[in-house]
Coordinates of C-alpha atoms in Angstrom, one line a residue:
Chain A
Q1 CA 46.7 186.9 2.8
V2 CA 49.7 184.5 3.8
T3 CA 52.7 184.2 1.8
L4 CA 56.6 182.5 1.6
K5 CA 58.7 183.2 -0.8
E6 CA 62.3 181.3 -1.0
S7 CA 65.6 183.3 -2.2
G8 CA 69.0 182.4 -3.0
P9 CA 72.0 181.3 -5.4
V10 CA 70.7 178.9 -8.0
L11 CA 74.0 177.5 -8.5
V12 CA 76.5 176.4 -5.9
K13 CA 79.9 174.6 -6.2
P14 CA 80.5 171.1 -4.3
T15 CA 82.1 171.8 -1.0
E16 CA 80.4 175.2 -0.7
T17 CA 78.0 176.7 1.5
L18 CA 74.2 176.9 0.8
T19 CA 72.1 180.1 2.0
L20 CA 68.6 179.7 1.6
T21 CA 66.3 182.6 2.8
C22 CA 62.3 182.3 3.1
T23 CA 60.5 185.6 3.8
V24 CA 57.0 185.4 5.0
S25 CA 54.3 187.7 5.3
G26 CA 50.8 188.0 6.4
F27 CA 51.6 186.3 9.5
P28 CA 54.1 187.1 12.6
L29 CA 57.0 184.4 13.5
A30 CA 56.5 184.9 16.4
K31 CA 53.4 183.3 17.0
S32 CA 53.6 180.4 19.2
T33 CA 51.6 178.2 17.3
V34 CA 53.3 178.4 14.1
G35 CA 56.6 178.0 12.6
V36 CA 58.5 177.4 9.4
T37 CA 60.3 174.7 7.7
W38 CA 62.1 173.4 4.9
I39 CA 61.5 170.6 2.3
R40 CA 63.6 169.4 -0.4
Q41 CA 62.4 167.7 -3.7
P42 CA 65.3 166.1 -5.9
P43 CA 64.5 166.0 -9.5
G44 CA 61.7 163.8 -10.3
K45 CA 61.7 162.3 -6.7
A46 CA 59.3 163.0 -3.4
L47 CA 59.8 165.6 -0.7
E48 CA 62.7 165.0 2.0
W49 CA 62.0 167.2 5.4
L50 CA 65.3 169.2 6.4
A51 CA 64.2 171.1 9.5
H52 CA 62.0 173.5 11.4
I53 CA 61.8 176.1 13.6
F54 CA 59.4 177.6 15.5
S55 CA 59.1 181.1 17.5
D56 CA 60.4 179.5 20.9
D57 CA 63.3 178.9 18.6
E58 CA 62.7 175.0 18.9
K59 CA 64.9 173.4 16.1
S60 CA 65.3 170.1 14.8
F61 CA 67.1 168.7 11.6
T62 CA 67.0 166.0 9.8
T63 CA 69.4 163.3 11.3
S64 CA 71.1 162.4 7.7
L65 CA 71.8 165.7 7.4
K66 CA 72.4 167.6 11.2
S67 CA 75.9 167.9 11.0
S68 CA 76.0 170.2 8.2
V69 CA 72.3 171.6 8.2
D70 CA 71.6 174.6 10.3
I71 CA 68.4 176.7 10.6
S72 CA 67.8 180.3 12.3
Q73 CA 65.2 183.3 12.0
D74 CA 64.8 186.8 12.3
T75 CA 61.7 187.7 13.5
S76 CA 61.9 191.7 12.6
K77 CA 62.8 190.6 9.4
S78 CA 59.8 187.8 9.1
Q79 CA 62.9 186.0 7.5
V80 CA 63.8 182.1 8.3
V81 CA 67.2 181.2 6.8
L82 CA 68.7 177.5 6.3
T83 CA 72.3 177.2 6.0
M84 CA 73.7 174.2 4.5
T85 CA 77.7 173.3 4.6
N86 CA 80.0 171.0 2.5
V87 CA 76.9 170.7 -0.3
D88 CA 77.4 168.0 -2.9
P89 CA 75.8 167.6 -5.8
V90 CA 73.3 165.2 -4.4
D91 CA 71.9 168.2 -3.0
T92 CA 70.6 169.3 -6.5
G93 CA 67.0 170.1 -6.2
T94 CA 64.2 172.2 -5.2
Y95 CA 63.8 173.6 -2.1
F96 CA 60.8 174.5 -0.3
C97 CA 59.5 176.5 2.8
A98 CA 56.4 176.1 4.3
R99 CA 54.0 177.3 7.4
I100 CA 54.1 174.8 10.2
F101 CA 50.2 175.0 11.7
G102 CA 49.2 173.8 14.6
K103 CA 52.6 173.1 17.0
F104 CA 50.7 171.7 19.6
D105 CA 48.7 169.8 17.9
Y106 CA 48.0 168.1 14.7
R107 CA 50.8 169.8 12.7
R108 CA 50.4 170.2 8.9
L109 CA 51.9 172.6 6.4
D110 CA 49.2 174.8 5.5
Y111 CA 51.0 177.6 3.1
W112 CA 54.2 176.7 0.6
G113 CA 56.5 178.9 -1.1
Q114 CA 57.0 178.4 -4.9
G115 CA 59.9 176.5 -4.5
I116 CA 63.9 177.6 -5.4
L117 CA 65.6 175.3 -7.7
V118 CA 69.2 174.9 -6.5
T119 CA 71.7 173.3 -8.8
V120 CA 74.8 172.2 -6.9
S121 CA 77.9 171.7 -9.8
S122 CA 81.3 172.9 -10.3
Chain B
D1 CA 61.6 157.0 12.4
I2 CA 58.1 156.6 11.0
E3 CA 58.5 155.2 7.6
M4 CA 55.1 156.0 5.4
T5 CA 54.7 153.7 2.7
Q6 CA 52.0 154.8 -0.1
S7 CA 50.5 152.7 -3.0
P8 CA 50.5 152.4 -5.9
S9 CA 53.4 154.6 -7.0
S10 CA 51.1 155.3 -10.1
L11 CA 48.1 154.6 -11.5
S12 CA 46.7 155.9 -15.0
A13 CA 42.4 156.6 -14.9
S14 CA 39.5 158.2 -16.7
V15 CA 38.1 161.7 -16.1
G16 CA 34.8 160.4 -13.8
D17 CA 36.2 157.3 -12.7
R18 CA 37.1 156.9 -8.7
V19 CA 40.2 157.0 -7.4
T20 CA 42.0 155.4 -4.0
I21 CA 45.4 155.6 -2.9
T22 CA 46.7 154.4 0.3
C23 CA 49.4 155.3 2.7
R24 CA 50.6 153.0 5.4
A25 CA 52.4 153.9 8.1
S26 CA 55.4 151.5 10.0
Q27 CA 53.7 152.4 13.3
T28 CA 50.6 153.7 14.7
I29 CA 50.1 157.5 14.4
F30 CA 47.0 157.8 15.1
S31 CA 45.3 160.7 13.2
Y32 CA 48.4 162.3 12.5
L33 CA 48.2 162.6 8.7
N34 CA 48.1 165.1 5.8
W35 CA 47.8 164.7 2.1
Y36 CA 49.0 166.9 -0.2
Q37 CA 48.4 167.5 -3.7
Q38 CA 51.2 168.4 -6.4
R39 CA 50.9 169.0 -9.7
P40 CA 53.7 169.7 -12.3
G41 CA 56.4 172.4 -11.6
K42 CA 54.6 173.4 -8.4
A43 CA 54.3 173.7 -5.0
P44 CA 52.5 171.0 -2.7
R45 CA 48.9 171.7 -1.6
L46 CA 47.7 170.8 1.6
L47 CA 44.4 168.7 0.8
I48 CA 43.2 167.2 4.0
S49 CA 44.2 166.8 7.7
V50 CA 44.2 165.2 10.4
A51 CA 43.7 161.9 8.5
S52 CA 39.7 163.2 6.8
N53 CA 39.7 167.1 7.7
L54 CA 39.3 168.6 4.1
E55 CA 40.7 172.1 3.8
A56 CA 38.8 175.4 2.4
D57 CA 38.7 175.7 -1.0
I58 CA 39.3 171.8 -1.7
P59 CA 36.7 170.0 -3.8
S60 CA 34.3 168.2 -2.2
R61 CA 35.4 165.1 -4.8
F62 CA 38.3 164.8 -2.3
S63 CA 38.3 162.7 1.4
G64 CA 40.1 160.9 3.2
S65 CA 40.2 158.1 5.8
G66 CA 42.1 155.6 8.0
Y67 CA 42.9 155.8 11.9
G68 CA 46.3 154.2 13.2
T69 CA 48.6 152.8 10.4
D70 CA 46.5 152.5 7.3
F71 CA 44.7 155.7 5.4
T72 CA 43.1 156.7 2.0
L73 CA 42.9 159.3 -0.4
S74 CA 39.8 159.1 -2.5
I75 CA 38.6 160.8 -5.5
S76 CA 35.6 160.3 -6.2
S77 CA 35.1 161.3 -9.8
L78 CA 38.3 162.0 -11.5
Q79 CA 38.7 165.5 -13.0
P80 CA 41.2 166.9 -16.1
E81 CA 43.1 168.9 -13.3
D82 CA 43.7 166.3 -10.9
S83 CA 46.6 165.3 -12.8
A84 CA 49.4 165.3 -10.2
T85 CA 51.1 163.7 -8.0
Y86 CA 50.2 162.8 -4.2
Y87 CA 51.7 162.7 -0.6
C88 CA 50.8 161.5 2.5
Q89 CA 53.2 162.5 5.5
Q90 CA 52.7 161.7 9.0
S91 CA 53.2 164.6 11.9
Y92 CA 52.6 162.2 14.9
I93 CA 56.4 162.7 15.4
S94 CA 57.4 165.7 14.0
S95 CA 61.1 164.9 13.8
P96 CA 61.8 163.7 11.3
L97 CA 58.7 165.1 9.9
T98 CA 57.9 161.7 7.0
F99 CA 56.4 161.8 3.7
G100 CA 55.3 158.6 1.8
G101 CA 57.4 158.2 -1.4
G102 CA 54.2 159.8 -3.7
T103 CA 51.6 158.9 -6.0
K104 CA 51.4 160.0 -9.8
V105 CA 48.2 160.2 -11.2
E106 CA 47.4 160.2 -14.9
I107 CA 44.3 161.0 -16.5

């Protein structure tokens, strides 16, 4: 059974660094055809892709946050970590991690975590 | 970046109605189009991949079609549990992987 679960702080102050962890089970992060992505959703708004990582360490980031976002993985712990520096209240929202299936053909997000609501406020 | 535009942004329909949501890409994405359903307070769920492939355990009243830049998601007979927001997403270019603005379906 494939599962993903987000964890991290629910309240962060402006200018601080936000670190979120996605712990996966039911599939190995080392599998070549799958990866993990982070998606966020401001309250009442649409989904926004942030970053992804694959087993060969291929990484990609949204252009608007490229200088402040990083993604890494620890395959031995089955974890993917998203780091966002210098956060702002506009970064408030629900953060989801999801599995990317089909790296070499039609990529789709076939399993999602439940999401974690992060509020950026002083 | 490929921009995805959905219409309408919201709709209201009755149980048993046929509902159609459209999604337009700013450039051709061939069949690299996925649809997701997001119920209130829940994570999105993959409904359809590769424009028209119904995912496992998704009811057959859902269907997808289209190619190139224009796509549709249809619900043949709307049910109360279909009340949700639906998103299209292109994966032709995975960086950035872009979503439509969503269509809220109210029963």
